[in-house]
Tab-separated table of N, CA and C in Angstrom:
chain	number	residue	atom	x	y	z
A	29	ILE	N	-121.288	69.773	-69.781
A	29	ILE	CA	-122.735	69.725	-70.308
A	29	ILE	C	-122.881	70.811	-71.286
A	30	ASN	N	-123.848	70.714	-72.051
A	30	ASN	CA	-124.215	71.659	-72.953
A	30	ASN	C	-125.524	72.276	-72.810
A	31	ALA	N	-125.527	73.511	-72.503
A	31	ALA	CA	-126.793	74.271	-72.100
A	31	ALA	C	-126.922	75.569	-72.708
A	32	SER	N	-128.104	75.919	-73.118
A	32	SER	CA	-128.204	77.264	-73.661
A	32	SER	C	-127.811	78.446	-72.817
A	33	ASP	N	-127.203	79.398	-73.402
A	33	ASP	CA	-127.027	80.620	-72.489
A	33	ASP	C	-128.227	81.302	-72.134
A	34	ILE	N	-128.207	81.955	-70.950
A	34	ILE	CA	-129.439	82.578	-70.434
A	34	ILE	C	-130.119	83.451	-71.385
A	35	ASP	N	-129.388	84.098	-72.246
A	35	ASP	CA	-130.090	85.066	-73.243
A	35	ASP	C	-130.495	84.303	-74.451
A	36	HIS	N	-130.382	82.965	-74.441
A	36	HIS	CA	-130.687	82.139	-75.601
A	36	HIS	C	-129.900	82.487	-76.760
A	37	SER	N	-128.829	83.031	-76.737
A	37	SER	CA	-127.913	83.321	-77.878
A	37	SER	C	-127.256	82.085	-78.599
A	38	GLY	N	-127.357	81.002	-77.907
A	38	GLY	CA	-126.694	79.769	-78.467
A	38	GLY	C	-126.219	78.788	-77.261
A	39	PRO	N	-125.763	77.681	-77.701
A	39	PRO	CA	-125.278	76.581	-76.814
A	39	PRO	C	-123.958	77.078	-75.984
A	40	GLY	N	-124.034	76.682	-74.798
A	40	GLY	CA	-122.605	77.069	-74.119
A	40	GLY	C	-122.215	75.700	-73.317
A	41	LEU	N	-120.951	75.444	-73.687
A	41	LEU	CA	-120.461	74.293	-73.089
A	41	LEU	C	-119.740	74.622	-71.664
A	42	ARG	N	-119.947	73.799	-70.659
A	42	ARG	CA	-119.362	74.209	-69.314
A	42	ARG	C	-119.168	72.897	-68.577
A	43	ARG	N	-118.107	72.886	-67.708
A	43	ARG	CA	-118.036	71.849	-66.811
A	43	ARG	C	-119.103	71.799	-65.783
A	44	GLY	N	-119.745	70.630	-65.590
A	44	GLY	CA	-120.805	70.638	-64.644
A	44	GLY	C	-121.406	69.326	-64.349
A	45	TYR	N	-122.525	69.224	-63.766
A	45	TYR	CA	-123.193	67.981	-63.446
A	45	TYR	C	-124.689	68.048	-63.735
A	46	GLN	N	-125.119	66.842	-64.296
A	46	GLN	CA	-126.519	66.635	-64.220
A	46	GLN	C	-126.886	65.924	-63.019
A	47	ILE	N	-127.703	66.469	-62.190
A	47	ILE	CA	-128.093	65.872	-60.996
A	47	ILE	C	-129.436	65.266	-60.797
A	48	GLU	N	-129.671	64.392	-59.896
A	48	GLU	CA	-131.057	63.856	-59.513
A	48	GLU	C	-131.398	64.452	-58.086
A	49	ALA	N	-132.251	65.586	-58.150
A	49	ALA	CA	-132.505	66.240	-57.001
A	49	ALA	C	-133.813	67.009	-57.100
A	50	GLU	N	-134.443	67.320	-56.060
A	50	GLU	CA	-135.566	68.233	-56.107
A	50	GLU	C	-135.198	69.609	-56.024
A	51	VAL	N	-135.235	70.330	-57.249
A	51	VAL	CA	-134.742	71.744	-57.265
A	51	VAL	C	-135.965	72.500	-57.540
A	52	ALA	N	-136.225	73.482	-56.819
A	52	ALA	CA	-137.549	74.358	-56.782
A	52	ALA	C	-137.181	75.617	-57.582
A	53	LYS	N	-138.204	76.174	-58.196
A	53	LYS	CA	-138.069	77.599	-58.694
A	53	LYS	C	-137.408	78.412	-57.611
A	54	GLY	N	-136.421	79.237	-57.978
A	54	GLY	CA	-135.779	80.000	-57.146
A	54	GLY	C	-134.353	79.538	-56.457
A	55	ASP	N	-134.248	78.270	-56.623
A	55	ASP	CA	-132.946	77.518	-56.063
A	55	ASP	C	-131.724	77.910	-56.795
A	56	SER	N	-131.854	78.488	-58.044
A	56	SER	CA	-130.648	78.852	-58.695
A	56	SER	C	-129.648	79.510	-57.715
A	57	GLY	N	-128.402	79.178	-57.936
A	57	GLY	CA	-127.360	79.641	-57.151
A	57	GLY	C	-127.200	78.950	-55.839
A	58	SER	N	-127.954	77.745	-55.518
A	58	SER	CA	-127.660	77.038	-54.427
A	58	SER	C	-126.402	76.213	-54.662
A	59	LEU	N	-125.702	75.917	-53.622
A	59	LEU	CA	-124.427	75.053	-53.746
A	59	LEU	C	-124.823	73.498	-53.602
A	60	LEU	N	-124.097	72.877	-54.501
A	60	LEU	CA	-124.093	71.273	-54.358
A	60	LEU	C	-122.827	70.999	-53.557
A	61	VAL	N	-123.022	70.334	-52.393
A	61	VAL	CA	-122.114	69.964	-51.521
A	61	VAL	C	-121.803	68.483	-51.472
A	62	HIS	N	-120.520	68.148	-51.398
A	62	HIS	CA	-120.197	66.823	-51.384
A	62	HIS	C	-119.008	66.745	-50.410
A	63	ASP	N	-119.134	65.771	-49.425
A	63	ASP	CA	-118.257	65.627	-48.299
A	63	ASP	C	-117.828	67.022	-47.601
A	64	GLY	N	-118.739	67.851	-47.364
A	64	GLY	CA	-118.596	69.137	-46.750
A	64	GLY	C	-117.944	70.253	-47.450
A	65	ARG	N	-117.666	69.906	-48.861
A	65	ARG	CA	-117.057	70.920	-49.682
A	65	ARG	C	-118.081	71.250	-50.941
A	66	ALA	N	-118.187	72.619	-51.268
A	66	ALA	CA	-119.004	73.013	-52.367
A	66	ALA	C	-118.301	72.618	-53.549
A	67	VAL	N	-119.083	71.890	-54.408
A	67	VAL	CA	-118.414	71.366	-55.742
A	67	VAL	C	-119.069	71.989	-56.970
A	68	ALA	N	-120.185	72.526	-56.649
A	68	ALA	CA	-120.916	73.062	-57.860
A	68	ALA	C	-121.952	74.118	-57.435
A	69	VAL	N	-122.455	74.840	-58.463
A	69	VAL	CA	-123.678	75.770	-58.164
A	69	VAL	C	-124.815	75.384	-59.172
A	70	VAL	N	-125.921	75.392	-58.555
A	70	VAL	CA	-127.189	74.815	-59.201
A	70	VAL	C	-127.566	76.108	-60.258
A	71	PHE	N	-127.825	75.784	-61.524
A	71	PHE	CA	-128.349	76.893	-62.344
A	71	PHE	C	-129.476	76.627	-63.184
A	72	ALA	N	-129.995	75.281	-63.068
A	72	ALA	CA	-131.249	75.136	-63.882
A	72	ALA	C	-131.917	73.840	-63.358
A	73	ARG	N	-133.166	73.614	-63.758
A	73	ARG	CA	-133.883	72.501	-63.485
A	73	ARG	C	-134.785	72.156	-64.661
A	74	SER	N	-134.967	70.877	-64.775
A	74	SER	CA	-135.802	70.357	-65.938
A	74	SER	C	-137.165	70.893	-65.788
A	75	THR	N	-137.804	71.109	-66.947
A	75	THR	CA	-139.275	71.432	-67.063
A	75	THR	C	-140.077	70.090	-67.360
A	76	SER	N	-139.356	69.086	-67.719
A	76	SER	CA	-140.054	67.832	-68.054
A	76	SER	C	-139.820	66.676	-67.120
A	77	ALA	N	-138.764	66.752	-66.269
A	77	ALA	CA	-138.431	65.625	-65.309
A	77	ALA	C	-138.237	66.306	-63.999
A	78	SER	N	-139.107	65.863	-62.953
A	78	SER	CA	-139.071	66.613	-61.737
A	78	SER	C	-137.815	66.461	-60.952
A	79	GLN	N	-137.205	65.504	-61.110
A	79	GLN	CA	-136.020	65.132	-60.305
A	79	GLN	C	-134.555	65.396	-60.992
A	80	ARG	N	-134.653	66.218	-62.185
A	80	ARG	CA	-133.473	66.527	-62.986
A	80	ARG	C	-133.180	67.958	-62.906
A	81	ALA	N	-131.808	68.273	-62.579
A	81	ALA	CA	-131.206	69.567	-62.569
A	81	ALA	C	-129.920	69.702	-63.069
A	82	TRP	N	-129.292	70.829	-63.174
A	82	TRP	CA	-127.972	70.957	-63.635
A	82	TRP	C	-127.167	72.078	-62.601
A	83	ALA	N	-125.871	71.690	-62.466
A	83	ALA	CA	-125.074	72.514	-61.589
A	83	ALA	C	-123.770	72.838	-62.345
A	84	THR	N	-123.232	73.891	-62.357
A	84	THR	CA	-122.010	74.286	-62.995
A	84	THR	C	-120.771	73.942	-61.937
A	85	ASP	N	-119.770	73.436	-62.351
A	85	ASP	CA	-118.599	73.075	-61.530
A	85	ASP	C	-118.011	74.336	-60.874
A	86	ILE	N	-117.793	74.224	-59.419
A	86	ILE	CA	-117.432	75.364	-58.682
A	86	ILE	C	-116.130	76.012	-59.256
A	87	GLY	N	-115.357	75.258	-59.984
A	87	GLY	CA	-114.103	75.885	-60.608
A	87	GLY	C	-114.481	76.915	-61.642
A	88	GLU	N	-115.695	76.682	-62.355
A	88	GLU	CA	-116.135	77.611	-63.474
A	88	GLU	C	-116.872	78.895	-62.749
A	89	ALA	N	-117.496	78.694	-61.644
A	89	ALA	CA	-118.126	79.696	-60.924
A	89	ALA	C	-117.357	80.534	-60.147
A	90	ALA	N	-116.240	79.895	-59.532
A	90	ALA	CA	-115.403	80.699	-58.590
A	90	ALA	C	-114.888	82.123	-58.959
A	91	PRO	N	-114.288	82.155	-60.237
A	91	PRO	CA	-113.857	83.576	-60.621
A	91	PRO	C	-114.867	84.520	-60.640
A	92	LEU	N	-116.156	84.194	-61.107
A	92	LEU	CA	-117.164	85.084	-61.042
A	92	LEU	C	-117.701	85.492	-59.639
A	93	ILE	N	-117.625	84.511	-58.773
A	93	ILE	CA	-118.092	84.705	-57.315
A	93	ILE	C	-117.091	85.645	-56.764
A	94	ASP	N	-115.839	85.385	-56.944
A	94	ASP	CA	-114.787	86.180	-56.354
A	94	ASP	C	-114.762	87.548	-56.768
A	95	SER	N	-115.204	87.853	-58.055
A	95	SER	CA	-115.110	89.195	-58.653
A	95	SER	C	-116.249	90.077	-58.113
A	96	VAL	N	-117.254	89.559	-57.421
A	96	VAL	CA	-118.493	90.325	-57.262
A	96	VAL	C	-118.213	91.355	-56.146
A	97	GLY	N	-117.380	90.981	-55.141
A	97	GLY	CA	-117.295	91.852	-53.987
A	97	GLY	C	-118.506	92.008	-53.004
A	98	ASP	N	-118.613	93.044	-52.345
A	98	ASP	CA	-119.702	93.268	-51.338
A	98	ASP	C	-120.767	94.311	-51.873
A	99	ASP	N	-120.599	94.942	-53.048
A	99	ASP	CA	-121.626	95.798	-53.521
A	99	ASP	C	-122.743	95.038	-54.107
A	100	PRO	N	-123.991	95.652	-53.860
A	100	PRO	CA	-125.106	95.086	-54.627
A	100	PRO	C	-124.879	95.062	-56.136
A	101	VAL	N	-125.667	94.068	-56.762
A	101	VAL	CA	-125.467	94.001	-58.270
A	101	VAL	C	-126.957	94.020	-58.824
A	102	ASP	N	-127.209	94.810	-59.835
A	102	ASP	CA	-128.436	94.824	-60.416
A	102	ASP	C	-128.598	93.621	-61.366
A	103	THR	N	-129.550	92.690	-61.169
A	103	THR	CA	-129.754	91.623	-61.983
A	103	THR	C	-130.483	91.810	-63.334
A	104	GLY	N	-131.080	92.975	-63.441
A	104	GLY	CA	-131.736	93.218	-64.719
A	104	GLY	C	-133.112	92.506	-64.734
A	105	ASP	N	-133.579	92.555	-66.084
A	105	ASP	CA	-134.705	91.768	-66.266
A	105	ASP	C	-134.547	90.505	-66.681
A	106	CYS	N	-135.403	89.545	-66.164
A	106	CYS	CA	-135.351	88.160	-66.563
A	106	CYS	C	-135.941	88.017	-68.149
A	107	PRO	N	-135.380	87.086	-68.841
A	107	PRO	CA	-135.809	86.889	-70.096
A	107	PRO	C	-137.104	86.092	-70.077
A	108	LYS	N	-138.004	86.359	-70.952
A	108	LYS	CA	-139.324	85.631	-71.021
A	108	LYS	C	-139.104	84.519	-72.027
A	109	GLY	N	-139.720	83.369	-71.732
A	109	GLY	CA	-139.593	82.330	-72.569
A	109	GLY	C	-139.939	81.091	-71.833
């Protein structure tokens, strides 16, 4: 899928899914599960279609998840827009 980077610095190609699901504000980071296995991480929802959202393939997210450890992480300020 082609989606803008969070800082709007440009497009970013990533392996993932466009899904038909009710994804609410704050659901970012939720797992997409198929046959009892985590297959993707939800990262965005459509502002124009209520049942459209996107999830990054777990293979792309796993290295980042594994590198975090147990220490809290400062998420910083959210971009406005």
